[in-house]
PDB file of C-alpha atoms in Angstrom:
ATOM      1  CA  MET W   1       2.786  -0.369  14.071  1.00  0.00           C
ATOM      2  CA  LEU W   2      -0.759  -0.909  12.735  1.00  0.00           C
ATOM      3  CA  LEU W   3      -1.266   2.853  12.631  1.00  0.00           C
ATOM      4  CA  THR W   4       1.646   3.215  10.208  1.00  0.00           C
ATOM      5  CA  PHE W   5       0.449   0.215   8.152  1.00  0.00           C
ATOM      6  CA  PHE W   6      -3.241   1.158   7.810  1.00  0.00           C
ATOM      7  CA  THR W   7      -3.044   4.969   7.766  1.00  0.00           C
ATOM      8  CA  ARG W   8      -0.895   7.756   6.371  1.00  0.00           C
ATOM      9  CA  ILE W   9      -0.782   9.587   9.690  1.00  0.00           C
ATOM     10  CA  PRO W  10       2.850  10.697  10.121  1.00  0.00           C
ATOM     11  CA  ILE W  11       4.566   8.869  12.983  1.00  0.00           C
ATOM     12  CA  ARG W  12       8.073  10.009  13.915  1.00  0.00           C
ATOM     13  CA  LYS W  13       9.163   6.614  15.194  1.00  0.00           C
ATOM     14  CA  VAL W  14      10.115   4.209  12.417  1.00  0.00           C
ATOM     15  CA  TYR W  15       8.646   0.711  12.803  1.00  0.00           C
ATOM     16  CA  SER W  16       9.917  -2.365  11.013  1.00  0.00           C
ATOM     17  CA  PHE W  17       7.352  -5.048  10.228  1.00  0.00           C
ATOM     18  CA  ASP W  18       7.057  -7.565  13.059  1.00  0.00           C
ATOM     19  CA  GLU W  19       4.724 -10.494  12.363  1.00  0.00           C
ATOM     20  CA  GLU W  20       4.097 -11.269  16.038  1.00  0.00           C
ATOM     21  CA  GLU W  21       3.288  -7.641  16.867  1.00  0.00           C
ATOM     22  CA  PHE W  22       1.041  -7.412  13.804  1.00  0.00           C
ATOM     23  CA  ILE W  23      -0.962 -10.459  14.923  1.00  0.00           C
ATOM     24  CA  LYS W  24      -1.292  -9.091  18.464  1.00  0.00           C
ATOM     25  CA  GLY W  25      -2.497  -5.765  17.098  1.00  0.00           C
ATOM     26  CA  ILE W  26      -5.324  -7.099  14.918  1.00  0.00           C
ATOM     27  CA  LYS W  27      -7.824  -6.799  17.750  1.00  0.00           C
ATOM     28  CA  PHE W  28      -7.017  -3.076  18.006  1.00  0.00           C
ATOM     29  CA  MET W  29      -8.178  -2.236  14.471  1.00  0.00           C
ATOM     30  CA  PRO W  30     -11.287  -0.419  15.822  1.00  0.00           C
ATOM     31  CA  LEU W  31      -8.932   1.892  17.719  1.00  0.00           C
ATOM     32  CA  ILE W  32      -7.371   2.905  14.402  1.00  0.00           C
ATOM     33  CA  GLY W  33     -10.880   3.808  13.280  1.00  0.00           C
ATOM     34  CA  LEU W  34     -11.220   5.876  16.431  1.00  0.00           C
ATOM     35  CA  VAL W  35      -8.082   7.856  15.558  1.00  0.00           C
ATOM     36  CA  ILE W  36      -9.363   8.489  12.023  1.00  0.00           C
ATOM     37  CA  GLY W  37     -12.759   9.465  13.423  1.00  0.00           C
ATOM     38  CA  GLY W  38     -11.077  11.917  15.764  1.00  0.00           C
ATOM     39  CA  PHE W  39      -9.579  13.760  12.805  1.00  0.00           C
ATOM     40  CA  LEU W  40     -12.927  13.757  10.964  1.00  0.00           C
ATOM     41  CA  LEU W  41     -14.608  15.208  14.055  1.00  0.00           C
ATOM     42  CA  ILE W  42     -12.709  18.442  13.384  1.00  0.00           C
ATOM     43  CA  ALA W  43     -15.392  19.054  10.756  1.00  0.00           C
ATOM     44  CA  VAL W  44     -17.970  19.675  13.500  1.00  0.00           C
ATOM     45  CA  TYR W  45     -16.063  22.777  14.563  1.00  0.00           C
ATOM     46  CA  LEU W  46     -15.738  24.037  10.993  1.00  0.00           C
ATOM     47  CA  GLU W  47     -19.441  23.808  10.172  1.00  0.00           C
ATOM     48  CA  GLU W  48     -20.042  27.341  11.414  1.00  0.00           C
ATOM     49  CA  TYR W  49     -17.547  28.741   8.899  1.00  0.00           C
ATOM     50  CA  ILE W  50     -17.846  26.495   5.819  1.00  0.00           C
ATOM     51  CA  HIS W  51     -21.017  25.635   3.901  1.00  0.00           C
ATOM     52  CA  ARG W  52     -21.961  22.002   4.393  1.00  0.00           C
ATOM     53  CA  PRO W  53     -21.576  20.840   0.739  1.00  0.00           C
ATOM     54  CA  ILE W  54     -18.019  22.212   0.588  1.00  0.00           C
ATOM     55  CA  LEU W  55     -17.260  20.857   4.054  1.00  0.00           C
ATOM     56  CA  SER W  56     -18.492  17.408   3.008  1.00  0.00           C
ATOM     57  CA  ILE W  57     -16.050  17.335   0.104  1.00  0.00           C
ATOM     58  CA  LEU W  58     -13.210  18.438   2.405  1.00  0.00           C
ATOM     59  CA  ILE W  59     -14.132  15.728   4.935  1.00  0.00           C
ATOM     60  CA  TRP W  60     -13.744  12.968   2.342  1.00  0.00           C
ATOM     61  CA  ILE W  61     -10.552  14.438   0.968  1.00  0.00           C
ATOM     62  CA  MET W  62      -9.256  14.308   4.551  1.00  0.00           C
ATOM     63  CA  TYR W  63     -10.426  10.688   4.870  1.00  0.00           C
ATOM     64  CA  ILE W  64      -8.538   9.732   1.699  1.00  0.00           C
ATOM     65  CA  CYS W  65      -5.403  11.497   2.932  1.00  0.00           C
ATOM     66  CA  LEU W  66      -5.610   9.793   6.342  1.00  0.00           C
ATOM     67  CA  THR W  67      -6.136   6.288   4.965  1.00  0.00           C
ATOM     68  CA  GLY W  68      -4.178   6.560   1.724  1.00  0.00           C
ATOM     69  CA  ALA W  69      -7.361   5.241   0.064  1.00  0.00           C
ATOM     70  CA  LEU W  70      -6.134   1.772   1.080  1.00  0.00           C
ATOM     71  CA  HIS W  71      -9.568   0.253   1.620  1.00  0.00           C
ATOM     72  CA  ILE W  72     -11.153   2.177  -1.258  1.00  0.00           C
ATOM     73  CA  ASP W  73      -8.544   0.533  -3.487  1.00  0.00           C
ATOM     74  CA  GLY W  74      -9.577  -2.843  -2.066  1.00  0.00           C
ATOM     75  CA  LEU W  75     -13.212  -2.108  -2.852  1.00  0.00           C
ATOM     76  CA  SER W  76     -12.409  -1.170  -6.462  1.00  0.00           C
ATOM     77  CA  ASP W  77     -10.267  -4.298  -6.960  1.00  0.00           C
ATOM     78  CA  THR W  78     -13.076  -6.444  -5.548  1.00  0.00           C
ATOM     79  CA  ILE W  79     -15.652  -4.869  -7.861  1.00  0.00           C
ATOM     80  CA  ASP W  80     -13.352  -5.337 -10.869  1.00  0.00           C
ATOM     81  CA  GLY W  81     -12.972  -9.024 -10.022  1.00  0.00           C
ATOM     82  CA  ILE W  82     -16.611  -9.782  -9.207  1.00  0.00           C
ATOM     83  CA  PHE W  83     -18.047  -7.955 -12.228  1.00  0.00           C
ATOM     84  CA  SER W  84     -15.647  -9.670 -14.603  1.00  0.00           C
ATOM     85  CA  ASN W  85     -18.001 -12.673 -14.459  1.00  0.00           C
ATOM     86  CA  ARG W  86     -15.074 -15.089 -14.762  1.00  0.00           C
ATOM     87  CA  ASN W  87     -14.266 -18.180 -12.712  1.00  0.00           C
ATOM     88  CA  LYS W  88     -12.854 -17.956  -9.189  1.00  0.00           C
ATOM     89  CA  GLU W  89      -9.193 -18.202 -10.217  1.00  0.00           C
ATOM     90  CA  ARG W  90      -9.511 -15.497 -12.880  1.00  0.00           C
ATOM     91  CA  MET W  91     -11.419 -13.212 -10.499  1.00  0.00           C
ATOM     92  CA  LEU W  92      -8.624 -13.478  -7.946  1.00  0.00           C
ATOM     93  CA  GLU W  93      -6.057 -12.725 -10.664  1.00  0.00           C
ATOM     94  CA  ILE W  94      -7.960  -9.609 -11.718  1.00  0.00           C
ATOM     95  CA  MET W  95      -8.223  -8.442  -8.115  1.00  0.00           C
ATOM     96  CA  LYS W  96      -4.471  -8.821  -7.697  1.00  0.00           C
ATOM     97  CA  ASP W  97      -3.731  -6.792 -10.841  1.00  0.00           C
ATOM     98  CA  SER W  98      -2.442  -3.314  -9.917  1.00  0.00           C
ATOM     99  CA  ARG W  99      -4.305  -1.790 -12.853  1.00  0.00           C
ATOM    100  CA  ILE W 100      -7.844  -0.533 -12.265  1.00  0.00           C
ATOM    101  CA  GLY W 101     -10.703  -1.429 -14.587  1.00  0.00           C
ATOM    102  CA  ALA W 102     -13.844   0.408 -15.627  1.00  0.00           C
ATOM    103  CA  PHE W 103     -15.978  -1.167 -12.899  1.00  0.00           C
ATOM    104  CA  GLY W 104     -13.371  -0.241 -10.306  1.00  0.00           C
ATOM    105  CA  VAL W 105     -13.410   3.411 -11.404  1.00  0.00           C
ATOM    106  CA  ILE W 106     -17.210   3.455 -11.347  1.00  0.00           C
ATOM    107  CA  SER W 107     -17.251   1.972  -7.838  1.00  0.00           C
ATOM    108  CA  ILE W 108     -14.854   4.628  -6.479  1.00  0.00           C
ATOM    109  CA  VAL W 109     -16.795   7.500  -8.063  1.00  0.00           C
ATOM    110  CA  THR W 110     -20.104   6.066  -6.826  1.00  0.00           C
ATOM    111  CA  LEU W 111     -18.795   5.472  -3.307  1.00  0.00           C
ATOM    112  CA  LEU W 112     -17.364   8.977  -2.916  1.00  0.00           C
ATOM    113  CA  ALA W 113     -20.381  10.674  -4.513  1.00  0.00           C
ATOM    114  CA  LEU W 114     -22.695   8.740  -2.183  1.00  0.00           C
ATOM    115  CA  ASN W 115     -20.658   9.437   0.947  1.00  0.00           C
ATOM    116  CA  ILE W 116     -20.232  13.133   0.149  1.00  0.00           C
ATOM    117  CA  SER W 117     -23.964  13.498  -0.552  1.00  0.00           C
ATOM    118  CA  LEU W 118     -24.945  11.726   2.663  1.00  0.00           C
ATOM    119  CA  THR W 119     -22.501  13.804   4.716  1.00  0.00           C
ATOM    120  CA  VAL W 120     -24.306  16.960   3.584  1.00  0.00           C
ATOM    121  CA  TYR W 121     -27.456  15.865   5.425  1.00  0.00           C
ATOM    122  CA  ILE W 122     -26.480  13.743   8.436  1.00  0.00           C
ATOM    123  CA  PRO W 123     -25.433  14.987  11.888  1.00  0.00           C
ATOM    124  CA  LEU W 124     -21.638  15.261  11.649  1.00  0.00           C
ATOM    125  CA  LYS W 125     -21.151  13.705  15.087  1.00  0.00           C
ATOM    126  CA  TYR W 126     -21.667  10.278  13.483  1.00  0.00           C
ATOM    127  CA  LEU W 127     -18.474  10.697  11.441  1.00  0.00           C
ATOM    128  CA  PHE W 128     -16.532  10.027  14.632  1.00  0.00           C
ATOM    129  CA  ILE W 129     -17.789   6.453  14.956  1.00  0.00           C
ATOM    130  CA  MET W 130     -18.072   5.691  11.211  1.00  0.00           C
ATOM    131  CA  PRO W 131     -14.447   4.501  10.726  1.00  0.00           C
ATOM    132  CA  VAL W 132     -14.800   2.349  13.854  1.00  0.00           C
ATOM    133  CA  VAL W 133     -17.912   0.733  12.346  1.00  0.00           C
ATOM    134  CA  GLY W 134     -16.096  -0.142   9.114  1.00  0.00           C
ATOM    135  CA  ARG W 135     -12.994  -1.591  10.762  1.00  0.00           C
ATOM    136  CA  SER W 136     -15.003  -3.521  13.354  1.00  0.00           C
ATOM    137  CA  PHE W 137     -17.052  -5.243  10.675  1.00  0.00           C
ATOM    138  CA  GLY W 138     -13.903  -5.885   8.658  1.00  0.00           C
ATOM    139  CA  ILE W 139     -12.628  -7.913  11.617  1.00  0.00           C
ATOM    140  CA  ILE W 140     -15.981  -9.622  12.143  1.00  0.00           C
ATOM    141  CA  SER W 141     -16.075 -10.674   8.478  1.00  0.00           C
ATOM    142  CA  CYS W 142     -12.554 -12.141   8.672  1.00  0.00           C
ATOM    143  CA  SER W 143     -13.373 -13.954  11.913  1.00  0.00           C
ATOM    144  CA  ILE W 144     -16.040 -16.076  10.220  1.00  0.00           C
ATOM    145  CA  SER W 145     -14.201 -16.747   6.961  1.00  0.00           C
ATOM    146  CA  LYS W 146     -10.933 -18.077   5.593  1.00  0.00           C
ATOM    147  CA  TYR W 147      -8.285 -16.773   3.224  1.00  0.00           C
ATOM    148  CA  ALA W 148      -9.198 -17.353  -0.424  1.00  0.00           C
ATOM    149  CA  ARG W 149      -5.632 -17.500  -1.779  1.00  0.00           C
ATOM    150  CA  SER W 150      -2.688 -19.747  -0.980  1.00  0.00           C
ATOM    151  CA  GLU W 151      -0.599 -16.688  -0.114  1.00  0.00           C
ATOM    152  CA  GLY W 152      -0.844 -12.902  -0.085  1.00  0.00           C
ATOM    153  CA  MET W 153      -0.818  -9.782   2.080  1.00  0.00           C
ATOM    154  CA  GLY W 154      -4.206 -10.491   3.626  1.00  0.00           C
ATOM    155  CA  LYS W 155      -3.353 -14.048   4.702  1.00  0.00           C
ATOM    156  CA  LEU W 156      -1.635 -13.076   7.955  1.00  0.00           C
ATOM    157  CA  PHE W 157      -4.539 -10.827   8.940  1.00  0.00           C
ATOM    158  CA  ILE W 158      -7.401 -13.181   8.039  1.00  0.00           C
ATOM    159  CA  GLU W 159      -5.870 -16.408   9.394  1.00  0.00           C
ATOM    160  CA  ASN W 160      -5.175 -14.766  12.762  1.00  0.00           C
ATOM    161  CA  CYS W 161      -8.575 -13.145  13.064  1.00  0.00           C
ATOM    162  CA  GLY W 162     -10.754 -15.581  14.983  1.00  0.00           C
ATOM    163  CA  ALA W 163     -13.849 -15.601  17.138  1.00  0.00           C
ATOM    164  CA  LYS W 164     -12.084 -13.744  19.961  1.00  0.00           C
ATOM    165  CA  GLU W 165     -11.149 -10.837  17.699  1.00  0.00           C
ATOM    166  CA  GLY W 166     -14.665 -10.740  16.221  1.00  0.00           C
ATOM    167  CA  ILE W 167     -16.302 -10.673  19.652  1.00  0.00           C
ATOM    168  CA  ILE W 168     -13.928  -7.970  20.890  1.00  0.00           C
ATOM    169  CA  ALA W 169     -14.733  -5.852  17.825  1.00  0.00           C
ATOM    170  CA  ILE W 170     -18.505  -6.015  18.268  1.00  0.00           C
ATOM    171  CA  ILE W 171     -18.318  -5.457  22.026  1.00  0.00           C
ATOM    172  CA  PHE W 172     -16.020  -2.456  21.540  1.00  0.00           C
ATOM    173  CA  LEU W 173     -18.385  -0.993  18.950  1.00  0.00           C
ATOM    174  CA  ILE W 174     -21.480  -1.376  21.132  1.00  0.00           C
ATOM    175  CA  VAL W 175     -19.890  -0.370  24.438  1.00  0.00           C
ATOM    176  CA  PHE W 176     -18.291   2.685  22.867  1.00  0.00           C
ATOM    177  CA  GLY W 177     -21.209   3.667  20.611  1.00  0.00           C
ATOM    178  CA  ILE W 178     -24.212   3.439  22.932  1.00  0.00           C
ATOM    179  CA  PRO W 179     -22.943   5.956  25.539  1.00  0.00           C
ATOM    180  CA  LEU W 180     -22.178   8.400  22.719  1.00  0.00           C
ATOM    181  CA  TYR W 181     -25.328   7.975  20.626  1.00  0.00           C
ATOM    182  CA  SER W 182     -27.891   6.230  22.896  1.00  0.00           C
ATOM    183  CA  ALA W 183     -29.360   2.731  22.563  1.00  0.00           C
ATOM    184  CA  LYS W 184     -30.742   3.688  19.134  1.00  0.00           C
ATOM    185  CA  PHE W 185     -27.211   3.101  17.859  1.00  0.00           C
ATOM    186  CA  ILE W 186     -27.983  -0.642  17.974  1.00  0.00           C
ATOM    187  CA  LEU W 187     -30.285  -0.406  14.939  1.00  0.00           C
ATOM    188  CA  PRO W 188     -27.759   0.806  12.322  1.00  0.00           C
ATOM    189  CA  ILE W 189     -25.155  -1.532  13.791  1.00  0.00           C
ATOM    190  CA  GLY W 190     -27.552  -4.473  13.535  1.00  0.00           C
ATOM    191  CA  LEU W 191     -28.287  -3.692   9.880  1.00  0.00           C
ATOM    192  CA  CYS W 192     -24.556  -3.341   9.125  1.00  0.00           C
ATOM    193  CA  PHE W 193     -24.047  -6.733  10.793  1.00  0.00           C
ATOM    194  CA  ILE W 194     -26.652  -8.311   8.484  1.00  0.00           C
ATOM    195  CA  ALA W 195     -24.968  -6.742   5.443  1.00  0.00           C
ATOM    196  CA  THR W 196     -21.569  -8.030   6.615  1.00  0.00           C
ATOM    197  CA  MET W 197     -22.925 -11.567   6.983  1.00  0.00           C
ATOM    198  CA  TYR W 198     -24.424 -11.400   3.495  1.00  0.00           C
ATOM    199  CA  PHE W 199     -21.277 -10.162   1.766  1.00  0.00           C
ATOM    200  CA  THR W 200     -19.022 -12.549   3.689  1.00  0.00           C
ATOM    201  CA  ARG W 201     -21.119 -15.527   2.616  1.00  0.00           C
ATOM    202  CA  PHE W 202     -21.167 -14.164  -0.943  1.00  0.00           C
ATOM    203  CA  PHE W 203     -17.364 -13.964  -1.044  1.00  0.00           C
ATOM    204  CA  LYS W 204     -17.108 -17.487   0.383  1.00  0.00           C
ATOM    205  CA  ARG W 205     -19.327 -18.772  -2.399  1.00  0.00           C
ATOM    206  CA  VAL W 206     -17.793 -16.817  -5.284  1.00  0.00           C
ATOM    207  CA  LEU W 207     -14.123 -16.517  -4.261  1.00  0.00           C
ATOM    208  CA  GLY W 208     -13.731 -19.272  -1.686  1.00  0.00           C
ATOM    209  CA  GLY W 209     -13.184 -16.828   1.181  1.00  0.00           C
ATOM    210  CA  MET W 210     -11.801 -13.389   1.991  1.00  0.00           C
ATOM    211  CA  THR W 211      -8.777 -11.499   0.662  1.00  0.00           C
ATOM    212  CA  GLY W 212      -7.139  -8.218   1.593  1.00  0.00           C
ATOM    213  CA  ASP W 213      -9.241  -6.550  -1.097  1.00  0.00           C
ATOM    214  CA  THR W 214     -12.533  -7.908   0.210  1.00  0.00           C
ATOM    215  CA  ILE W 215     -11.627  -6.672   3.704  1.00  0.00           C
ATOM    216  CA  GLY W 216     -11.363  -3.205   2.171  1.00  0.00           C
ATOM    217  CA  PHE W 217     -14.722  -3.758   0.476  1.00  0.00           C
ATOM    218  CA  ILE W 218     -16.388  -4.708   3.773  1.00  0.00           C
ATOM    219  CA  ILE W 219     -14.870  -1.714   5.573  1.00  0.00           C
ATOM    220  CA  GLU W 220     -15.969   0.813   2.952  1.00  0.00           C
ATOM    221  CA  ILE W 221     -19.386  -0.679   2.204  1.00  0.00           C
ATOM    222  CA  THR W 222     -20.405  -0.951   5.878  1.00  0.00           C
ATOM    223  CA  GLN W 223     -19.337   2.662   6.438  1.00  0.00           C
ATOM    224  CA  SER W 224     -21.588   3.744   3.559  1.00  0.00           C
ATOM    225  CA  ILE W 225     -24.462   1.559   4.762  1.00  0.00           C
ATOM    226  CA  PHE W 226     -24.058   3.096   8.217  1.00  0.00           C
ATOM    227  CA  LEU W 227     -24.288   6.606   6.720  1.00  0.00           C
ATOM    228  CA  ILE W 228     -27.337   5.643   4.633  1.00  0.00           C
ATOM    229  CA  ILE W 229     -29.160   4.362   7.726  1.00  0.00           C
ATOM    230  CA  ILE W 230     -28.233   7.470   9.723  1.00  0.00           C
ATOM    231  CA  TYR W 231     -29.582   9.594   6.851  1.00  0.00           C
ATOM    232  CA  LEU W 232     -32.848   7.650   6.614  1.00  0.00           C
ATOM    233  CA  LEU W 233     -33.340   7.746  10.391  1.00  0.00           C
ATOM    234  CA  ARG W 234     -31.798  11.176  10.983  1.00  0.00           C
ATOM    235  CA  GLY W 235     -34.959  12.608  12.573  1.00  0.00           C
ATOM    236  CA  TRP W 236     -35.161   9.676  14.990  1.00  0.00           C
ATOM    237  CA  MET W 237     -31.447   9.225  15.661  1.00  0.00           C
ATOM    238  CA  ILE W 238     -30.722  12.839  16.674  1.00  0.00           C
TER     239      ILE W 238
END
């Protein structure tokens, strides 16, 4: 069910929303990242036939198609709210507005330009784990925060994401990542963890907690931070 909710991957079986099943499935969010990463890994086999800059653009078009830009939309809504420089209540109203503002547009363009540029230079094998990184830290962020609104789509996710889910996410990420990329994988993960702690505390202070939009922000920003670190350490990480 989570696969149909958080991706646009076509599933023949039709699922109706089941709150109990949704809650049980929260801990499996990193597995959704694994599925997305599996599709992105196709790019490794195309590198021999397509120039890397063009391939990088195609990779991120594929990512948008797979995810429906769900979390990118959350990032843009968060940026619109935060950069409005209003009080907490007004920020949350702006984030809930379906219309996108100037700061939101800028954030999307910047995010995609950054990710496409980084993908030109990093080893493509890291694209496999990148969506797992983002979704794992999304869970970790929710596990140490509370829901900022009285009601909303993110409430069910955040209020049922506790310490157990956070621990499972980080263990899954480390246990799965180290065998694939060596113990050096700990460094970018550690830096993404620090960034997640910073942004989570920031949202607590400014908004009073997390929302569905800020989950999307954490997912997308930690993915980009992960790519930046891989780029900076690409000679050492290979």
